[in-house]
Short mmCIF file of C-alpha atoms in Angstrom, two decimals:
data_model
loop_
_atom_site.label_atom_id
_atom_site.label_comp_id
_atom_site.label_asym_id
_atom_site.label_seq_id
_atom_site.Cartn_x
_atom_site.Cartn_y
_atom_site.Cartn_z
CA MET Y 1 -101.52 76.65 53.59
CA ASN Y 2 -104.71 77.38 52.05
CA ALA Y 3 -105.81 75.97 48.64
CA GLN Y 4 -105.71 79.22 46.76
CA LEU Y 5 -102.17 79.99 47.98
CA ARG Y 6 -101.01 76.46 47.17
CA ARG Y 7 -102.45 76.69 43.67
CA ARG Y 8 -100.66 79.97 43.00
CA LEU Y 9 -97.22 78.58 44.12
CA GLU Y 10 -97.87 75.51 41.88
CA MET Y 11 -98.70 77.87 38.97
CA ALA Y 12 -95.41 79.52 39.59
CA GLY Y 13 -93.59 76.23 39.44
CA ARG Y 14 -95.25 75.41 36.03
CA VAL Y 15 -94.28 78.88 34.74
CA ARG Y 16 -90.74 78.37 35.78
CA GLU Y 17 -90.65 75.08 33.96
CA PHE Y 18 -92.07 76.60 30.83
CA LEU Y 19 -89.52 79.38 30.80
CA ARG Y 20 -86.68 76.84 31.51
CA ALA Y 21 -87.78 74.76 28.52
CA HIS Y 22 -87.71 77.74 26.26
CA LYS Y 23 -84.65 79.37 27.62
CA THR Y 24 -82.82 78.93 24.23
CA ASP Y 25 -85.45 80.91 22.55
CA GLY Y 26 -84.59 83.82 24.66
CA VAL Y 27 -87.75 84.05 26.71
CA GLY Y 28 -86.17 82.47 29.84
CA GLU Y 29 -83.07 84.72 29.59
CA GLY Y 30 -82.31 87.82 31.74
CA LEU Y 31 -83.87 88.93 34.99
CA GLY Y 32 -87.32 87.71 34.42
CA LEU Y 33 -86.62 84.02 35.10
CA ALA Y 34 -83.93 84.83 37.68
CA LYS Y 35 -86.54 86.97 39.66
CA LEU Y 36 -89.06 84.22 39.49
CA GLU Y 37 -86.59 81.69 40.68
CA GLU Y 38 -85.68 83.87 43.65
CA LEU Y 39 -89.38 84.38 44.67
CA ILE Y 40 -90.15 80.63 44.40
CA GLN Y 41 -87.11 79.73 46.58
CA ARG Y 42 -88.32 82.25 49.28
CA ALA Y 43 -91.76 80.85 49.04
CA GLU Y 44 -90.57 77.31 49.60
CA VAL Y 45 -88.59 78.33 52.54
CA LEU Y 46 -91.48 80.17 54.09
CA ALA Y 47 -93.87 77.26 53.32
CA SER Y 48 -91.49 75.07 55.24
CA GLN Y 49 -91.43 77.44 58.23
CA GLN Y 50 -95.25 77.64 58.04
CA ARG Y 51 -95.57 73.72 58.17
CA ALA Y 52 -92.91 73.47 60.97
CA GLY Y 53 -94.79 76.02 63.08
CA LEU Y 54 -98.02 74.03 62.65
CA VAL Y 55 -96.41 70.63 63.42
CA THR Y 56 -94.69 72.03 66.55
CA ALA Y 57 -97.98 73.60 67.84
CA LEU Y 58 -99.90 70.31 67.33
CA SER Y 59 -97.07 68.23 68.98
CA THR Y 60 -96.69 70.47 71.94
CA SER Y 61 -100.55 70.65 72.50
CA THR Y 62 -100.65 66.80 72.49
CA HIS Y 63 -97.88 66.66 74.97
CA ARG Y 64 -99.57 69.41 77.05
CA LYS Y 65 -102.65 67.29 77.31
CA THR Y 66 -100.62 64.34 78.65
CA LEU Y 67 -99.08 66.45 81.30
CA ARG Y 68 -102.39 68.00 82.25
CA ARG Y 69 -103.76 64.52 82.82
CA ALA Y 70 -100.78 63.58 84.97
CA LEU Y 71 -101.20 66.76 87.12
CA GLN Y 72 -104.98 66.58 87.52
CA SER Y 73 -105.62 62.76 87.84
CA LYS Y 74 -102.29 61.66 89.65
CA LEU Y 75 -99.95 64.27 91.07
CA LEU Y 76 -102.37 66.73 92.56
CA LEU Y 77 -104.90 64.09 93.66
CA TYR Y 78 -102.15 62.33 95.63
CA LEU Y 79 -101.11 65.50 97.13
CA ARG Y 80 -104.81 66.38 98.09
CA ALA Y 81 -105.22 62.85 99.72
CA VAL Y 82 -101.96 63.20 101.76
CA GLY Y 83 -103.05 66.86 102.79
CA ALA Y 84 -106.40 65.36 104.05
CA VAL Y 85 -104.49 62.86 106.36
CA ALA Y 86 -101.98 65.55 107.46
CA ALA Y 87 -104.80 67.91 108.29
CA LYS Y 88 -105.70 65.62 111.30
CA GLU Y 89 -102.36 66.88 112.77
CA ASN Y 90 -102.39 70.33 111.33
CA ALA Y 91 -105.96 71.63 110.70
CA GLU Y 92 -104.56 74.44 108.62
CA LEU Y 93 -103.92 72.00 105.82
CA ALA Y 94 -107.50 70.91 105.44
CA VAL Y 95 -108.17 73.56 102.83
CA GLN Y 96 -104.68 74.05 101.43
CA PHE Y 97 -104.75 71.26 98.79
CA GLN Y 98 -107.81 71.63 96.45
CA VAL Y 99 -107.35 70.18 92.86
CA PRO Y 100 -108.17 72.55 90.06
CA PRO Y 101 -111.38 71.77 88.27
CA THR Y 102 -110.95 69.83 84.95
CA ASN Y 103 -112.08 72.86 82.92
CA ALA Y 104 -109.54 75.18 84.54
CA SER Y 105 -107.65 77.22 82.04
CA GLN Y 106 -103.95 76.50 81.45
CA GLN Y 107 -102.86 79.59 83.43
CA ALA Y 108 -105.28 78.79 86.23
CA LEU Y 109 -104.09 75.23 86.51
CA VAL Y 110 -100.34 76.42 86.61
CA THR Y 111 -101.19 79.04 89.29
CA MET Y 112 -103.05 76.55 91.39
CA ALA Y 113 -100.58 73.79 91.04
CA ARG Y 114 -97.67 76.03 91.95
CA GLY Y 115 -99.65 77.21 94.94
CA MET Y 116 -100.05 73.68 96.16
CA LEU Y 117 -96.42 72.90 95.51
CA GLU Y 118 -95.42 75.84 97.58
CA LYS Y 119 -97.66 74.85 100.40
CA ALA Y 120 -96.53 71.25 100.21
CA THR Y 121 -92.84 72.28 100.36
CA LEU Y 122 -93.50 74.46 103.32
CA HIS Y 123 -95.27 71.62 105.20
CA LYS Y 124 -93.13 68.82 103.70
CA ASP Y 125 -92.32 67.07 107.08
CA VAL Y 126 -95.92 66.76 108.06
CA LEU Y 127 -97.03 65.58 104.66
CA VAL Y 128 -94.33 62.94 104.55
CA LYS Y 129 -95.32 61.81 108.00
CA GLY Y 130 -98.91 61.64 106.53
CA GLY Y 131 -97.79 59.23 103.72
CA MET Y 132 -96.39 61.54 100.98
CA ALA Y 133 -93.50 60.15 98.98
CA GLU Y 134 -90.52 62.56 99.18
CA GLN Y 135 -90.04 62.62 95.32
CA LEU Y 136 -93.64 63.74 94.84
CA LEU Y 137 -92.62 67.43 95.15
CA GLY Y 138 -89.75 66.94 92.61
CA ASP Y 139 -92.10 65.14 90.17
CA LEU Y 140 -94.74 67.92 90.66
CA ALA Y 141 -92.31 70.67 90.13
CA GLY Y 142 -90.82 68.98 87.04
CA THR Y 143 -94.23 68.39 85.54
CA ILE Y 144 -95.45 72.02 86.21
CA GLY Y 145 -92.28 73.31 84.59
CA GLU Y 146 -92.68 71.06 81.56
CA PHE Y 147 -96.29 72.12 81.22
CA GLU Y 148 -95.29 75.83 81.16
CA GLN Y 149 -92.63 75.08 78.58
CA THR Y 150 -95.23 73.56 76.26
CA ILE Y 151 -97.46 76.67 76.68
CA GLU Y 152 -94.47 78.88 75.61
CA ALA Y 153 -93.46 76.50 72.80
CA THR Y 154 -97.07 76.55 71.35
CA ARG Y 155 -97.07 80.34 71.41
CA ALA Y 156 -93.73 80.60 69.83
CA SER Y 157 -94.60 78.11 66.98
CA ARG Y 158 -97.96 79.95 66.32
CA ARG Y 159 -96.04 83.21 66.04
CA GLU Y 160 -93.71 81.49 63.63
CA HIS Y 161 -96.62 80.06 61.72
CA ILE Y 162 -98.45 83.35 61.53
CA GLY Y 163 -95.37 85.20 60.59
CA ALA Y 164 -94.48 82.76 57.87
CA THR Y 165 -98.01 82.84 56.48
CA ALA Y 166 -97.94 86.65 56.31
CA ASP Y 167 -94.65 86.67 54.54
CA LEU Y 168 -95.72 83.82 52.19
CA LEU Y 169 -98.76 85.85 51.15
CA ALA Y 170 -96.56 88.80 50.35
CA VAL Y 171 -94.17 86.71 48.39
CA ALA Y 172 -97.11 85.12 46.52
CA ALA Y 173 -98.34 88.65 45.58
CA GLU Y 174 -94.79 89.36 44.13
CA ILE Y 175 -94.99 86.06 42.29
CA ALA Y 176 -98.26 87.13 40.67
CA GLU Y 177 -96.85 90.56 39.60
CA GLN Y 178 -93.78 88.91 38.14
CA VAL Y 179 -95.82 86.38 36.12
CA LYS Y 180 -97.70 89.30 34.74
CA VAL Y 181 -94.39 90.78 33.48
CA LEU Y 182 -93.41 87.40 32.00
CA ASP Y 183 -96.72 87.01 30.41
CA GLY Y 184 -96.13 90.17 28.49
CA LEU Y 185 -92.67 88.79 27.43
CA VAL Y 186 -93.96 85.48 26.30
CA ARG Y 187 -96.77 87.10 24.29
CA TYR Y 188 -94.27 89.33 22.68
CA ARG Y 189 -92.03 86.42 21.88
CA PHE Y 190 -94.51 83.62 21.05
CA GLY Y 191 -97.77 85.53 20.39
CA ASP Y 192 -98.05 84.03 16.80
CA ASN Y 193 -97.28 80.38 17.97
CA ALA Y 194 -100.75 78.93 18.90
CA GLU Y 195 -99.26 75.75 20.32
CA LEU Y 196 -96.81 77.42 22.62
CA MET Y 197 -99.33 80.07 23.66
CA GLY Y 198 -101.81 77.29 24.59
CA ALA Y 199 -99.01 75.63 26.68
CA TRP Y 200 -98.23 79.07 28.31
CA ARG Y 201 -101.89 79.78 29.17
CA SER Y 202 -102.16 76.28 30.70
CA ALA Y 203 -98.98 76.82 32.76
CA ARG Y 204 -100.06 80.25 34.22
CA ASN Y 205 -103.57 79.05 34.96
CA VAL Y 206 -103.93 79.25 38.69
CA LEU Y 207 -106.56 76.44 38.85
CA GLY Y 208 -104.05 74.13 37.14
CA PRO Y 209 -103.24 72.88 33.72
CA PHE Y 210 -106.31 72.56 31.36
CA LYS Y 211 -106.90 70.28 28.49
CA THR Y 212 -108.08 71.39 25.06
CA LYS Y 213 -111.45 70.14 23.87
CA ASN Y 214 -109.89 67.78 21.53
CA ALA Y 215 -107.24 66.34 24.00
CA PRO Y 216 -107.67 62.67 24.66
CA GLU Y 217 -108.37 61.31 28.16
CA ALA Y 218 -105.52 59.84 30.01
CA GLY Y 219 -105.43 56.00 29.09
CA GLY Y 220 -108.09 56.60 26.36
CA SER Y 221 -107.89 55.34 22.70
CA GLN Y 222 -109.21 58.56 21.18
CA THR Y 223 -107.06 59.91 18.40
CA PRO Y 224 -106.71 63.73 18.14
CA LYS Y 225 -108.31 65.25 15.31
CA ALA Y 226 -106.15 66.76 12.56
CA ALA Y 227 -105.88 70.50 12.82
#
């Protein structure tokens, strides 16, 4: 969530608290506060979805890096080495097991790894005779499948994050419109009360609550001047 959007939602929370505090005065009654409450609740749900999408994307990306290292620096290297030995008996295998370059794209890595797995499955007996552990093919298939799952999980989480962000921006715009309506209501009700209007302006300030010039600093000993 960007800073501007976060500040707008924080402002909405302050406005809600102001209206709740003055509910007995009639300002918080009716559809005005109820509508704002509904919008804030929707925004909170969308913000959670947005965060969840981002966390999932980061998590799956980290796991995918681990799987990629396992493929390139362990499983496929092992298969290439066995292939080189087996090629002495079957020359066709000499060029069948080439490890993808370290900078290969995700899709290129999957494509090449699956190609090597298919060839190794086809020539399993020769490779086992050349020193390949039989469980290598199962481990390789499982790692490739898990790698592909992380790719799809990242795509899905990014879609969720982008969708939640778009919806959140739309709700934030509705909140801004609703606060304008409530601003008119508060001015109508408390326009002659300087103290409450000051509190209201502070609450609806998007940049955050502000201090008056005569307000003492937190922890200070300054005494407010008499009005």
